[in-house]
PDB file of C-alpha atoms in Angstrom:
ATOM      1  CA  UNK N   1      25.699  18.784  -7.171  1.00  0.00           C
ATOM      2  CA  UNK N   2      23.467  19.154 -10.206  1.00  0.00           C
ATOM      3  CA  UNK N   3      19.829  18.985  -8.936  1.00  0.00           C
ATOM      4  CA  UNK N   4      18.793  17.085 -12.067  1.00  0.00           C
ATOM      5  CA  UNK N   5      21.252  14.244 -11.385  1.00  0.00           C
ATOM      6  CA  UNK N   6      19.939  11.044  -9.800  1.00  0.00           C
ATOM      7  CA  UNK N   7      22.386  11.382  -6.889  1.00  0.00           C
ATOM      8  CA  UNK N   8      20.535  14.559  -5.795  1.00  0.00           C
ATOM      9  CA  UNK N   9      17.254  12.652  -5.339  1.00  0.00           C
ATOM     10  CA  UNK N  10      16.598  11.975  -1.676  1.00  0.00           C
ATOM     11  CA  UNK N  11      14.908   8.855  -0.332  1.00  0.00           C
ATOM     12  CA  UNK N  12      12.750   8.783   2.791  1.00  0.00           C
ATOM     13  CA  UNK N  13      12.067   5.402   4.413  1.00  0.00           C
ATOM     14  CA  UNK N  14       8.890   5.162   6.479  1.00  0.00           C
ATOM     15  CA  UNK N  15       9.027   2.505   9.189  1.00  0.00           C
ATOM     16  CA  UNK N  16       6.958   1.658  12.276  1.00  0.00           C
ATOM     17  CA  UNK N  17       9.123   3.839  14.503  1.00  0.00           C
ATOM     18  CA  UNK N  18       8.239   6.921  12.423  1.00  0.00           C
ATOM     19  CA  UNK N  19       4.486   6.534  13.080  1.00  0.00           C
ATOM     20  CA  UNK N  20       2.767   7.847  16.178  1.00  0.00           C
ATOM     21  CA  UNK N  21       1.676   5.176  18.646  1.00  0.00           C
ATOM     22  CA  UNK N  22      -1.625   3.622  17.633  1.00  0.00           C
ATOM     23  CA  UNK N  23      -1.673   5.160  14.133  1.00  0.00           C
ATOM     24  CA  UNK N  24      -2.601   2.698  11.379  1.00  0.00           C
ATOM     25  CA  UNK N  25      -3.826   5.072   8.646  1.00  0.00           C
ATOM     26  CA  UNK N  26      -0.945   6.818   6.873  1.00  0.00           C
ATOM     27  CA  UNK N  27      -1.447  10.155   5.110  1.00  0.00           C
ATOM     28  CA  UNK N  28       1.370  11.643   3.047  1.00  0.00           C
ATOM     29  CA  UNK N  29       0.540  15.224   2.109  1.00  0.00           C
ATOM     30  CA  UNK N  30       2.119  18.401   0.709  1.00  0.00           C
ATOM     31  CA  UNK N  31       5.404  16.829  -0.456  1.00  0.00           C
ATOM     32  CA  UNK N  32       7.363  18.206  -3.406  1.00  0.00           C
ATOM     33  CA  UNK N  33      10.216  16.236  -4.984  1.00  0.00           C
ATOM     34  CA  UNK N  34      12.241  15.207  -6.678  1.00  0.00           C
ATOM     35  CA  UNK N  35      12.480  12.301  -4.295  1.00  0.00           C
ATOM     36  CA  UNK N  36      11.387   8.833  -3.340  1.00  0.00           C
ATOM     37  CA  UNK N  37       9.275   7.737  -0.378  1.00  0.00           C
ATOM     38  CA  UNK N  38       9.503   4.058   0.564  1.00  0.00           C
ATOM     39  CA  UNK N  39       6.861   2.434   2.778  1.00  0.00           C
ATOM     40  CA  UNK N  40       8.993  -0.420   4.084  1.00  0.00           C
ATOM     41  CA  UNK N  41       8.063  -4.046   4.748  1.00  0.00           C
ATOM     42  CA  UNK N  42       8.431  -3.150   8.430  1.00  0.00           C
ATOM     43  CA  UNK N  43       4.991  -1.465   8.281  1.00  0.00           C
ATOM     44  CA  UNK N  44       3.479  -4.909   7.629  1.00  0.00           C
ATOM     45  CA  UNK N  45       4.316  -5.673  11.283  1.00  0.00           C
ATOM     46  CA  UNK N  46       2.010  -2.957  12.669  1.00  0.00           C
ATOM     47  CA  UNK N  47      -0.370  -4.819  14.945  1.00  0.00           C
ATOM     48  CA  UNK N  48      -4.086  -4.174  15.413  1.00  0.00           C
ATOM     49  CA  UNK N  49      -6.417  -6.180  17.663  1.00  0.00           C
ATOM     50  CA  UNK N  50      -9.834  -6.924  16.194  1.00  0.00           C
ATOM     51  CA  UNK N  51     -12.772  -8.642  17.920  1.00  0.00           C
ATOM     52  CA  UNK N  52     -13.095 -12.247  16.804  1.00  0.00           C
ATOM     53  CA  UNK N  53     -16.305 -13.374  15.195  1.00  0.00           C
ATOM     54  CA  UNK N  54     -16.436 -17.146  15.261  1.00  0.00           C
ATOM     55  CA  UNK N  55     -19.372 -17.157  12.811  1.00  0.00           C
ATOM     56  CA  UNK N  56     -17.547 -15.168  10.113  1.00  0.00           C
ATOM     57  CA  UNK N  57     -14.898 -17.238   8.367  1.00  0.00           C
ATOM     58  CA  UNK N  58     -12.911 -15.340   5.711  1.00  0.00           C
ATOM     59  CA  UNK N  59     -12.321 -16.949   2.347  1.00  0.00           C
ATOM     60  CA  UNK N  60      -8.803 -18.124   1.640  1.00  0.00           C
ATOM     61  CA  UNK N  61      -7.050 -18.766  -1.643  1.00  0.00           C
ATOM     62  CA  UNK N  62      -3.860 -20.623  -2.480  1.00  0.00           C
ATOM     63  CA  UNK N  63      -0.828 -18.299  -2.472  1.00  0.00           C
ATOM     64  CA  UNK N  64      -2.949 -15.444  -1.107  1.00  0.00           C
ATOM     65  CA  UNK N  65      -0.931 -12.431   0.062  1.00  0.00           C
ATOM     66  CA  UNK N  66      -3.416 -11.613   2.830  1.00  0.00           C
ATOM     67  CA  UNK N  67      -2.675 -11.760   6.547  1.00  0.00           C
ATOM     68  CA  UNK N  68      -2.157 -15.036   8.307  1.00  0.00           C
ATOM     69  CA  UNK N  69      -4.631 -14.531  11.137  1.00  0.00           C
ATOM     70  CA  UNK N  70      -3.677 -15.998  14.498  1.00  0.00           C
ATOM     71  CA  UNK N  71      -6.612 -16.022  16.886  1.00  0.00           C
ATOM     72  CA  UNK N  72      -6.046 -15.565  20.605  1.00  0.00           C
ATOM     73  CA  UNK N  73      -8.015 -18.174  22.586  1.00  0.00           C
ATOM     74  CA  UNK N  74      -7.197 -17.204  26.190  1.00  0.00           C
ATOM     75  CA  UNK N  75     -10.395 -15.238  26.880  1.00  0.00           C
ATOM     76  CA  UNK N  76     -14.065 -16.241  26.717  1.00  0.00           C
ATOM     77  CA  UNK N  77     -15.413 -16.262  23.143  1.00  0.00           C
ATOM     78  CA  UNK N  78     -17.278 -12.940  23.474  1.00  0.00           C
ATOM     79  CA  UNK N  79     -14.066 -11.082  24.421  1.00  0.00           C
ATOM     80  CA  UNK N  80     -11.635 -12.871  22.100  1.00  0.00           C
ATOM     81  CA  UNK N  81      -9.528 -10.826  19.717  1.00  0.00           C
ATOM     82  CA  UNK N  82      -7.386 -11.604  16.736  1.00  0.00           C
ATOM     83  CA  UNK N  83      -4.326  -9.730  15.642  1.00  0.00           C
ATOM     84  CA  UNK N  84      -4.061  -8.366  12.124  1.00  0.00           C
ATOM     85  CA  UNK N  85      -0.971  -6.791  10.672  1.00  0.00           C
ATOM     86  CA  UNK N  86      -0.242  -3.877   8.346  1.00  0.00           C
ATOM     87  CA  UNK N  87      -1.436  -0.360   7.630  1.00  0.00           C
ATOM     88  CA  UNK N  88      -5.197   0.061   7.541  1.00  0.00           C
ATOM     89  CA  UNK N  89      -5.252   2.585   4.676  1.00  0.00           C
ATOM     90  CA  UNK N  90      -2.949   4.878   2.698  1.00  0.00           C
ATOM     91  CA  UNK N  91      -3.780   8.432   1.580  1.00  0.00           C
ATOM     92  CA  UNK N  92      -1.565  10.391  -0.838  1.00  0.00           C
ATOM     93  CA  UNK N  93      -2.536  14.061  -1.173  1.00  0.00           C
ATOM     94  CA  UNK N  94      -0.879  16.976  -2.957  1.00  0.00           C
ATOM     95  CA  UNK N  95       2.358  15.206  -3.871  1.00  0.00           C
ATOM     96  CA  UNK N  96       4.489  16.594  -6.702  1.00  0.00           C
ATOM     97  CA  UNK N  97       7.407  15.174  -8.695  1.00  0.00           C
ATOM     98  CA  UNK N  98       8.069  12.091  -6.572  1.00  0.00           C
ATOM     99  CA  UNK N  99       7.864   8.317  -6.410  1.00  0.00           C
ATOM    100  CA  UNK N 100       6.104   6.365  -3.663  1.00  0.00           C
ATOM    101  CA  UNK N 101       7.207   2.737  -3.293  1.00  0.00           C
ATOM    102  CA  UNK N 102       4.810   0.494  -1.350  1.00  0.00           C
ATOM    103  CA  UNK N 103       6.325  -2.673   0.088  1.00  0.00           C
ATOM    104  CA  UNK N 104       3.913  -3.259   3.005  1.00  0.00           C
ATOM    105  CA  UNK N 105       0.535  -4.856   3.575  1.00  0.00           C
ATOM    106  CA  UNK N 106      -2.499  -2.581   3.566  1.00  0.00           C
ATOM    107  CA  UNK N 107      -5.359  -4.264   5.436  1.00  0.00           C
ATOM    108  CA  UNK N 108      -8.165  -2.649   3.408  1.00  0.00           C
ATOM    109  CA  UNK N 109      -6.097  -3.026   0.196  1.00  0.00           C
ATOM    110  CA  UNK N 110      -7.021   0.597  -0.590  1.00  0.00           C
ATOM    111  CA  UNK N 111      -4.958   3.625  -1.618  1.00  0.00           C
ATOM    112  CA  UNK N 112      -6.610   7.025  -2.036  1.00  0.00           C
ATOM    113  CA  UNK N 113      -4.709   9.526  -4.205  1.00  0.00           C
ATOM    114  CA  UNK N 114      -5.784  13.117  -4.771  1.00  0.00           C
ATOM    115  CA  UNK N 115      -4.394  16.364  -6.199  1.00  0.00           C
ATOM    116  CA  UNK N 116      -1.048  14.812  -7.191  1.00  0.00           C
ATOM    117  CA  UNK N 117       1.160  15.867 -10.122  1.00  0.00           C
ATOM    118  CA  UNK N 118       3.898  13.854 -11.804  1.00  0.00           C
ATOM    119  CA  UNK N 119       3.776  11.049  -9.229  1.00  0.00           C
ATOM    120  CA  UNK N 120       4.691   7.388  -9.649  1.00  0.00           C
ATOM    121  CA  UNK N 121       3.221   4.846  -7.225  1.00  0.00           C
ATOM    122  CA  UNK N 122       5.153   1.583  -7.367  1.00  0.00           C
ATOM    123  CA  UNK N 123       3.372  -1.323  -5.676  1.00  0.00           C
ATOM    124  CA  UNK N 124       5.832  -4.119  -4.917  1.00  0.00           C
ATOM    125  CA  UNK N 125       4.904  -7.805  -4.893  1.00  0.00           C
ATOM    126  CA  UNK N 126       4.698  -8.032  -1.077  1.00  0.00           C
ATOM    127  CA  UNK N 127       2.145  -5.214  -0.842  1.00  0.00           C
ATOM    128  CA  UNK N 128      -1.587  -5.869  -0.746  1.00  0.00           C
ATOM    129  CA  UNK N 129      -3.359  -3.325  -2.933  1.00  0.00           C
ATOM    130  CA  UNK N 130      -6.554  -4.100  -4.801  1.00  0.00           C
ATOM    131  CA  UNK N 131      -8.221  -0.678  -5.036  1.00  0.00           C
ATOM    132  CA  UNK N 132      -6.755   2.662  -6.056  1.00  0.00           C
ATOM    133  CA  UNK N 133      -9.000   5.726  -6.043  1.00  0.00           C
ATOM    134  CA  UNK N 134      -7.363   8.651  -7.846  1.00  0.00           C
ATOM    135  CA  UNK N 135      -8.999  12.076  -8.097  1.00  0.00           C
ATOM    136  CA  UNK N 136      -7.739  15.318  -9.654  1.00  0.00           C
ATOM    137  CA  UNK N 137      -4.296  13.951 -10.553  1.00  0.00           C
ATOM    138  CA  UNK N 138      -2.072  14.812 -13.501  1.00  0.00           C
ATOM    139  CA  UNK N 139       0.693  12.524 -14.825  1.00  0.00           C
ATOM    140  CA  UNK N 140       0.021   9.713 -12.359  1.00  0.00           C
ATOM    141  CA  UNK N 141       1.771   6.388 -12.985  1.00  0.00           C
ATOM    142  CA  UNK N 142       0.737   3.200 -11.166  1.00  0.00           C
ATOM    143  CA  UNK N 143       3.181   0.301 -11.324  1.00  0.00           C
ATOM    144  CA  UNK N 144       2.069  -3.127 -10.071  1.00  0.00           C
ATOM    145  CA  UNK N 145       5.152  -5.363  -9.939  1.00  0.00           C
ATOM    146  CA  UNK N 146       5.173  -9.152 -10.344  1.00  0.00           C
ATOM    147  CA  UNK N 147       2.623  -9.021 -13.186  1.00  0.00           C
ATOM    148  CA  UNK N 148      -0.410 -10.439 -11.353  1.00  0.00           C
ATOM    149  CA  UNK N 149      -2.243 -10.757 -14.659  1.00  0.00           C
ATOM    150  CA  UNK N 150       0.691 -12.684 -16.168  1.00  0.00           C
ATOM    151  CA  UNK N 151       0.893  -9.951 -18.791  1.00  0.00           C
ATOM    152  CA  UNK N 152       3.411  -7.175 -19.191  1.00  0.00           C
ATOM    153  CA  UNK N 153       1.459  -4.273 -20.588  1.00  0.00           C
ATOM    154  CA  UNK N 154       0.718  -0.639 -19.979  1.00  0.00           C
ATOM    155  CA  UNK N 155      -2.725   0.937 -20.110  1.00  0.00           C
ATOM    156  CA  UNK N 156      -2.891   4.672 -20.781  1.00  0.00           C
ATOM    157  CA  UNK N 157      -5.660   7.048 -19.712  1.00  0.00           C
ATOM    158  CA  UNK N 158      -7.912   4.653 -17.823  1.00  0.00           C
ATOM    159  CA  UNK N 159     -10.828   6.270 -16.039  1.00  0.00           C
ATOM    160  CA  UNK N 160      -9.038   9.521 -15.147  1.00  0.00           C
ATOM    161  CA  UNK N 161      -9.815  12.583 -17.213  1.00  0.00           C
ATOM    162  CA  UNK N 162      -7.698  15.614 -17.860  1.00  0.00           C
ATOM    163  CA  UNK N 163      -4.205  14.188 -17.534  1.00  0.00           C
ATOM    164  CA  UNK N 164      -1.851  11.455 -18.532  1.00  0.00           C
ATOM    165  CA  UNK N 165      -2.277   8.223 -16.594  1.00  0.00           C
ATOM    166  CA  UNK N 166      -0.293   5.033 -17.014  1.00  0.00           C
ATOM    167  CA  UNK N 167      -0.665   1.630 -15.361  1.00  0.00           C
ATOM    168  CA  UNK N 168       2.216  -0.849 -15.560  1.00  0.00           C
ATOM    169  CA  UNK N 169       1.654  -4.475 -14.545  1.00  0.00           C
ATOM    170  CA  UNK N 170       5.302  -5.316 -13.849  1.00  0.00           C
ATOM    171  CA  UNK N 171       7.722  -7.689 -15.412  1.00  0.00           C
ATOM    172  CA  UNK N 172       6.911 -11.350 -15.895  1.00  0.00           C
ATOM    173  CA  UNK N 173       9.436 -13.712 -14.404  1.00  0.00           C
ATOM    174  CA  UNK N 174       9.255 -15.989 -17.467  1.00  0.00           C
TER     175      UNK N 174
END
């Protein structure tokens, strides 16, 4: 097959069963495409137990995409835990000529990207990403789908020197 044809592009799906037991921080490193890496919705079901703090009540907002926290009340208050779901953090390092599709919750809402070339990061509507730190990247495209700003626009060259950078806010449903 012709390597430039779309049928030659491989897709890798990352699910819970591909992570080592207890791992909640995912690092993708030293990958050269062309290809697509999909972080599936299944990763949103990764479970972490956190100590409960009855004095700290998180803010909630209507239609918030954050975790629904279910507190366990079987133990005394000082030993109670709550379960939270999703990856803790995502690191992308030294990726070339590929697309990363994020469909899962990221507890810290943070993606760190470094030393990547010609990479597209597509953040689907079910993902929770609020912060992207990108360092030493060239031709990086960030796509946030579902247009959270209710605008469909692209911003070129924001805050990253030396290369082409594009941010796409997705397609409005209207």
